Amino acid sequence: MIDRADPRELLRRYSGNPILRPQDFPKMVNAVFNPGATVVDGRTLLLLRVEYRTGLSSLVAATSDDGLTGWEIDPVRGLFPSSDIFEEYWGIEDARITKVGDEYFVVYVGYSAAGPLVLLATTRDFTNWERRGVLMPPEDKDAALFPTTFDGRWALIHRPAPSMPSLGAHVWVSFSPDLRHWGDSRVLLPARRGGWWDANKVGLGPPPLLTKQGWLVCYHGVRVTVSGSIYRLGLALLDLDDPSRVLARGNEWVFGPHEAYERGGDVPDVVFPCGWILRDDGDTLHLYYGAADTVVCVAEASLATLLDHVEQHPCTGESAGWPLMGAIGRP
Ligand code: BMA
């Protein structure tokens, strides 16, 4: 394999990667990946997607003091699907955790018998849960809540799949007064077209992160090649008061699969984060991601450097939006 490690990368991989592997589990499992992340009682908590040898997934908690080492898999804490629940019929996947007061709002994908959809469950301890139902019907995934409301409305970033895939799968934002009724939906980050790294299919990574400059968003872009898809990560910045306003969007990806554990696994060439944690110094950011749909890894970045990057590599004009915008109705 070609070594493409580059010291100029903005996100630096932890040398102890992968931090969690299938063989770390007491029972044999197929894969552990795409973790949500938060801090509980001073410890880093990951809500791992664990895929069993049935092919179906649960969300299992693991904790660590420093967020890098000494991971303890918790046999009790986690969210476990029930085949009695239509929306969770084939398991649950890819949690994004948003802390609101002293509650954790976990938005996750339910693999229902009618396709993947977006569900919400809330908890204070990751043991006792209140299932709050469907936020978005099939087919929709890659969703997370903002930790604050905007003029009294919750905001959800999500990624519906269009019935005509050739039109692309784009990141949307929707609003709700009560976390049940959603609307005022609009495209937030359109997938670009043609040769771009994020052409045709994009989706949210971790929940949006509050910074002085705006909400920092990390999203994945999927490049389809003759040997399969490559999942890479890019950045955008949203207006603090109106999260449907994109202030900036980077034109380059900032992280992509390089290492052997990212390039080989159940689904090669995938880096897929569902959580990040800003550490107490206010600048160190730990990004937790699934690698190749098989193991869990972490990379570190300086928040200030990421913000500089998104502001200094903005896309403009046509590359920022719809290539055909304005064409409709011309004679
Ligand atoms: C996406 C999601 C992720 C997965 C990725 C790559 O559509 O289903 O859970 O990691 O594909 O397989």
Coordinates of C-alpha atoms and ligand atoms in Angstrom, one line a residue:
M1 CA 0.0 0.0 0.0
I2 CA 1.3 3.5 -0.8
D3 CA 2.2 5.6 2.2
R4 CA 0.5 9.0 1.9
A5 CA 1.0 10.2 5.5
D6 CA 1.5 13.9 5.2
P7 CA 2.6 16.0 8.2
R8 CA 0.6 19.0 6.8
E9 CA -2.7 17.2 7.4
L10 CA -5.1 19.2 9.6
L11 CA -6.4 16.2 11.4
R12 CA -3.7 14.0 13.0
R13 CA -4.4 10.3 13.6
Y14 CA -3.8 9.0 17.1
S15 CA -0.8 6.6 17.0
G16 CA -2.8 4.0 19.0
N17 CA -5.5 3.7 16.3
P18 CA -7.7 1.7 16.1
I19 CA -8.9 2.4 19.6
L20 CA -11.6 -0.2 19.6
R21 CA -11.8 -3.4 17.5
P22 CA -14.3 -6.3 17.2
Q23 CA -12.0 -8.5 19.2
D24 CA -12.1 -6.2 22.2
F25 CA -15.7 -7.4 22.8
P26 CA -16.5 -10.1 25.3
K27 CA -18.7 -11.8 22.7
M28 CA -17.7 -12.3 19.0
V29 CA -19.0 -9.4 16.9
N30 CA -18.4 -8.5 13.3
A31 CA -17.6 -4.8 13.5
V32 CA -17.5 -1.8 15.8
F33 CA -17.7 1.6 14.1
N34 CA -19.3 5.0 13.6
P35 CA -19.4 6.2 17.2
G36 CA -21.3 9.1 18.7
A37 CA -19.3 10.9 21.4
T38 CA -19.9 13.0 24.5
V39 CA -18.5 13.5 28.0
V40 CA -20.3 12.0 31.0
D41 CA -19.1 12.6 34.5
G42 CA -15.7 13.8 33.2
R43 CA -15.2 10.6 31.1
T44 CA -15.4 10.3 27.3
L45 CA -18.3 8.2 26.3
L46 CA -18.6 6.7 22.9
L47 CA -21.9 5.2 21.7
L48 CA -20.5 2.6 19.4
R49 CA -22.3 0.9 16.5
V50 CA -21.7 -2.7 17.1
E51 CA -22.6 -5.0 14.3
Y52 CA -23.2 -8.6 15.5
R53 CA -22.7 -11.7 13.5
T54 CA -26.4 -11.5 12.6
G55 CA -25.6 -8.4 10.4
L56 CA -27.8 -6.2 12.7
S57 CA -26.5 -3.4 14.9
S58 CA -27.0 -2.0 18.4
L59 CA -25.5 1.1 20.1
V60 CA -23.1 0.1 23.0
A61 CA -21.4 2.5 25.4
A62 CA -17.6 2.5 26.0
T63 CA -15.8 5.0 28.3
S64 CA -12.3 6.3 28.8
D65 CA -10.7 8.8 31.1
D66 CA -8.6 10.5 28.5
G67 CA -10.6 9.7 25.4
L68 CA -7.7 7.8 23.9
T69 CA -6.7 4.9 26.1
G70 CA -8.1 2.5 28.6
W71 CA -11.5 2.0 27.0
E72 CA -14.0 0.1 29.0
I73 CA -16.9 -1.5 27.2
D74 CA -20.0 -1.2 29.3
P75 CA -22.3 -4.3 29.2
V76 CA -25.3 -2.4 30.5
R77 CA -25.2 1.1 29.0
G78 CA -26.4 1.5 25.5
L79 CA -29.5 1.4 23.4
F80 CA -30.7 -1.9 22.1
P81 CA -33.1 -2.4 19.3
S82 CA -36.3 -4.3 19.7
S83 CA -37.9 -6.3 16.8
D84 CA -41.2 -5.3 18.4
I85 CA -40.5 -1.8 17.3
F86 CA -41.3 -1.4 13.6
E87 CA -38.7 1.4 13.2
E88 CA -35.9 -0.7 14.7
Y89 CA -36.8 -4.0 13.0
W90 CA -33.3 -4.6 11.5
G91 CA -31.3 -2.8 14.1
I92 CA -30.1 0.7 15.0
E93 CA -27.1 2.5 13.7
D94 CA -24.9 5.6 13.7
A95 CA -25.7 7.7 16.9
R96 CA -25.2 11.5 17.0
I97 CA -25.3 12.8 20.6
T98 CA -26.3 16.4 21.5
K99 CA -26.2 17.5 25.1
V100 CA -29.1 19.7 26.1
G101 CA -29.0 20.8 29.8
D102 CA -28.3 17.6 31.7
E103 CA -30.0 15.4 29.1
Y104 CA -28.4 13.7 26.1
F105 CA -30.5 13.8 22.9
V106 CA -29.4 10.8 20.7
V107 CA -30.4 10.9 17.1
Y108 CA -29.9 7.6 15.4
V109 CA -30.8 5.6 12.3
G110 CA -33.4 2.9 12.7
Y111 CA -33.3 0.2 10.1
S112 CA -37.1 -0.2 9.7
A113 CA -38.8 -2.8 7.5
A114 CA -39.7 0.2 5.3
G115 CA -36.1 1.5 5.1
P116 CA -33.6 3.6 7.1
L117 CA -35.2 6.5 9.1
V118 CA -34.2 9.0 11.7
L119 CA -35.2 8.4 15.4
L120 CA -34.7 10.2 18.6
A121 CA -34.1 8.8 22.1
T122 CA -33.2 10.8 25.2
T123 CA -31.3 9.7 28.3
R124 CA -29.5 11.1 31.3
D125 CA -27.3 8.1 32.0
F126 CA -27.2 6.0 28.8
T127 CA -29.0 3.2 30.7
N128 CA -32.6 4.5 30.9
W129 CA -34.0 5.8 27.7
E130 CA -37.1 7.6 26.5
R131 CA -37.8 6.8 22.9
R132 CA -39.2 9.9 21.3
G133 CA -40.1 8.4 17.9
V134 CA -39.5 9.2 14.3
L135 CA -38.1 12.5 13.3
M136 CA -37.8 11.8 9.6
P137 CA -39.4 8.9 7.6
P138 CA -37.5 6.7 5.1
E139 CA -35.3 7.1 3.5
D140 CA -33.3 9.4 5.6
K141 CA -30.1 9.2 7.8
D142 CA -27.0 11.2 8.9
A143 CA -29.0 13.4 11.2
A144 CA -28.3 15.4 14.4
L145 CA -29.9 18.1 16.5
F146 CA -28.4 21.5 17.4
P147 CA -28.1 22.0 21.2
T148 CA -30.1 25.2 21.1
T149 CA -33.4 26.4 19.6
F150 CA -33.7 29.2 17.1
D151 CA -36.6 31.5 17.7
G152 CA -38.2 28.7 19.7
R153 CA -37.6 26.0 17.1
W154 CA -35.4 23.0 17.2
A155 CA -33.2 22.4 14.1
L156 CA -32.3 19.1 12.6
I157 CA -29.6 18.4 10.0
H158 CA -30.4 15.3 8.0
R159 CA -29.9 13.6 4.6
P160 CA -33.0 12.4 2.8
A161 CA -32.3 10.0 -0.1
P162 CA -34.1 11.1 -3.3
S163 CA -36.2 8.7 -5.3
M164 CA -34.1 9.7 -8.3
P165 CA -30.5 9.1 -7.2
S166 CA -29.2 10.7 -10.3
L167 CA -30.3 14.1 -8.8
G168 CA -27.9 13.6 -5.9
A169 CA -28.3 13.2 -2.1
H170 CA -28.0 16.5 -0.3
V171 CA -27.8 17.7 3.3
W172 CA -31.0 19.4 4.5
V173 CA -32.1 21.3 7.6
S174 CA -35.6 21.2 9.1
F175 CA -37.2 22.9 12.0
S176 CA -39.7 21.9 14.7
P177 CA -41.5 23.6 17.6
D178 CA -41.8 20.4 19.6
L179 CA -39.4 17.7 18.2
R180 CA -42.4 16.0 16.7
H181 CA -43.6 18.1 13.8
W182 CA -40.9 19.0 11.3
G183 CA -41.0 21.4 8.4
D184 CA -39.6 24.6 6.8
S185 CA -37.1 22.1 5.2
R186 CA -34.4 23.3 2.9
V187 CA -31.2 22.2 1.3
L188 CA -28.3 23.2 3.4
L189 CA -25.3 21.7 1.7
P190 CA -25.9 20.4 -1.9
A191 CA -23.8 17.6 -3.2
R192 CA -21.6 19.0 -5.9
R193 CA -21.5 17.5 -9.4
G194 CA -19.0 16.2 -11.8
G195 CA -15.4 15.7 -10.6
W196 CA -15.7 17.1 -7.1
W197 CA -14.7 15.0 -4.2
D198 CA -18.2 15.5 -2.7
A199 CA -20.2 15.0 -5.9
N200 CA -23.6 13.4 -5.9
K201 CA -23.8 12.3 -2.2
V202 CA -23.0 14.1 1.0
G203 CA -24.1 13.6 4.6
L204 CA -23.6 15.1 8.1
G205 CA -20.8 13.7 10.3
P206 CA -20.9 14.7 14.0
P207 CA -23.5 17.2 15.4
P208 CA -22.8 20.9 14.6
L209 CA -20.2 22.5 16.9
L210 CA -20.8 25.9 18.4
T211 CA -17.8 28.3 17.8
K212 CA -17.5 32.1 18.0
Q213 CA -17.5 32.3 14.2
G214 CA -20.5 30.1 13.7
W215 CA -21.7 26.4 13.8
L216 CA -18.9 24.3 12.5
V217 CA -20.1 21.3 10.4
C218 CA -18.2 18.3 9.3
Y219 CA -19.7 16.3 6.5
H220 CA -18.8 13.3 4.4
G221 CA -18.6 13.4 0.6
V222 CA -18.7 10.2 -1.4
R223 CA -16.6 9.8 -4.5
V224 CA -17.7 6.9 -6.7
T225 CA -14.8 5.2 -8.6
V226 CA -14.6 2.1 -10.7
S227 CA -13.3 0.2 -7.6
G228 CA -16.0 1.5 -5.2
S229 CA -16.8 4.6 -3.1
I230 CA -14.4 6.8 -1.2
Y231 CA -15.8 8.5 1.9
R232 CA -13.9 11.7 2.8
L233 CA -14.6 14.7 5.1
G234 CA -15.1 18.4 4.5
L235 CA -16.1 21.4 6.6
A236 CA -18.7 24.2 6.4
L237 CA -19.6 27.1 8.7
L238 CA -23.3 28.0 9.5
D239 CA -24.6 31.3 10.8
L240 CA -25.0 31.3 14.6
D241 CA -28.6 32.7 14.6
D242 CA -29.8 31.2 11.3
P243 CA -28.4 27.7 10.8
S244 CA -29.9 27.5 7.3
R245 CA -27.4 30.1 6.2
V246 CA -24.1 28.7 5.0
L247 CA -21.3 31.3 5.7
A248 CA -18.5 29.2 4.2
R249 CA -17.9 25.8 2.8
G250 CA -14.4 24.4 2.2
N251 CA -13.6 23.3 -1.3
E252 CA -11.1 20.7 -0.3
W253 CA -11.6 17.6 1.8
V254 CA -9.7 17.7 5.1
F255 CA -9.6 14.0 5.9
G256 CA -9.7 10.8 3.9
P257 CA -8.8 7.2 4.1
H258 CA -5.0 6.6 4.0
E259 CA -4.1 4.1 6.7
A260 CA -4.4 0.3 6.3
Y261 CA -7.3 0.2 8.9
E262 CA -9.2 2.8 6.8
R263 CA -8.4 1.3 3.4
G264 CA -9.3 -2.4 4.3
G265 CA -12.3 -3.8 6.1
D266 CA -15.9 -4.6 5.5
V267 CA -16.3 -1.4 3.4
P268 CA -12.9 -0.2 2.2
D269 CA -11.9 3.4 2.0
V270 CA -14.4 4.8 4.5
V271 CA -13.8 7.3 7.3
F272 CA -17.1 8.0 9.0
P273 CA -17.3 10.2 12.1
C274 CA -20.5 10.6 14.2
G275 CA -18.9 12.5 17.1
W276 CA -16.3 15.0 18.1
I277 CA -15.4 16.5 21.5
L278 CA -13.9 19.9 22.1
R279 CA -11.5 19.5 25.1
D280 CA -11.3 21.9 28.0
D281 CA -8.5 24.0 26.5
G282 CA -11.2 25.2 24.0
D283 CA -9.0 24.2 21.0
T284 CA -8.2 20.5 21.0
L285 CA -10.8 18.7 19.0
H286 CA -11.0 14.9 19.0
L287 CA -12.9 13.4 16.1
Y288 CA -14.1 9.9 16.6
Y289 CA -14.7 7.9 13.4
G290 CA -15.5 4.5 12.1
A291 CA -12.8 3.2 9.7
A292 CA -13.8 0.9 6.8
D293 CA -17.0 0.0 8.7
T294 CA -14.9 -2.3 10.9
V295 CA -13.0 -0.4 13.7
V296 CA -13.1 2.8 15.7
C297 CA -10.4 5.5 15.5
V298 CA -9.7 9.0 16.7
A299 CA -7.9 12.0 15.1
E300 CA -7.0 15.3 16.7
A301 CA -7.1 18.8 15.3
S302 CA -6.9 22.4 16.5
L303 CA -10.3 24.0 16.2
A304 CA -8.7 27.4 15.3
T305 CA -6.9 25.7 12.4
L306 CA -10.0 24.1 11.1
L307 CA -11.9 27.4 11.3
D308 CA -9.0 29.1 9.5
H309 CA -9.1 26.4 6.8
V310 CA -12.8 26.7 6.1
E311 CA -12.6 30.4 5.9
Q312 CA -9.5 30.4 3.7
H313 CA -10.6 27.7 1.2
P314 CA -14.1 28.9 0.5
C315 CA -16.0 27.7 -2.5
T316 CA -17.8 30.3 -4.5
G317 CA -20.2 30.7 -7.3
E318 CA -21.3 27.6 -9.1
S319 CA -19.3 25.2 -7.0
A320 CA -21.2 26.3 -3.9
G321 CA -24.6 25.3 -5.1
W322 CA -26.7 24.0 -7.9
P323 CA -25.0 23.9 -11.3
L324 CA -28.3 24.5 -13.1
M325 CA -29.7 27.2 -10.8
G326 CA -31.5 29.8 -12.8
A327 CA -31.8 27.7 -16.0
I328 CA -35.5 26.9 -15.4
G329 CA -37.9 29.1 -17.4
R330 CA -35.4 30.6 -19.8
P331 CA -36.6 30.8 -23.3
Ligands
BMA1 C1 -23.4 5.0 4.9 C2 -23.9 4.6 6.3 C3 -22.8 4.3 7.2 C4 -21.7 3.6 6.6 C5 -21.3 4.1 5.2 C6 -20.2 3.3 4.5 O1 -24.5 5.0 4.0 O2 -24.7 3.5 6.2 O3 -23.2 3.6 8.4 O4 -20.5 3.6 7.4 O5 -22.5 4.1 4.4 O6 -20.6 2.0 4.3

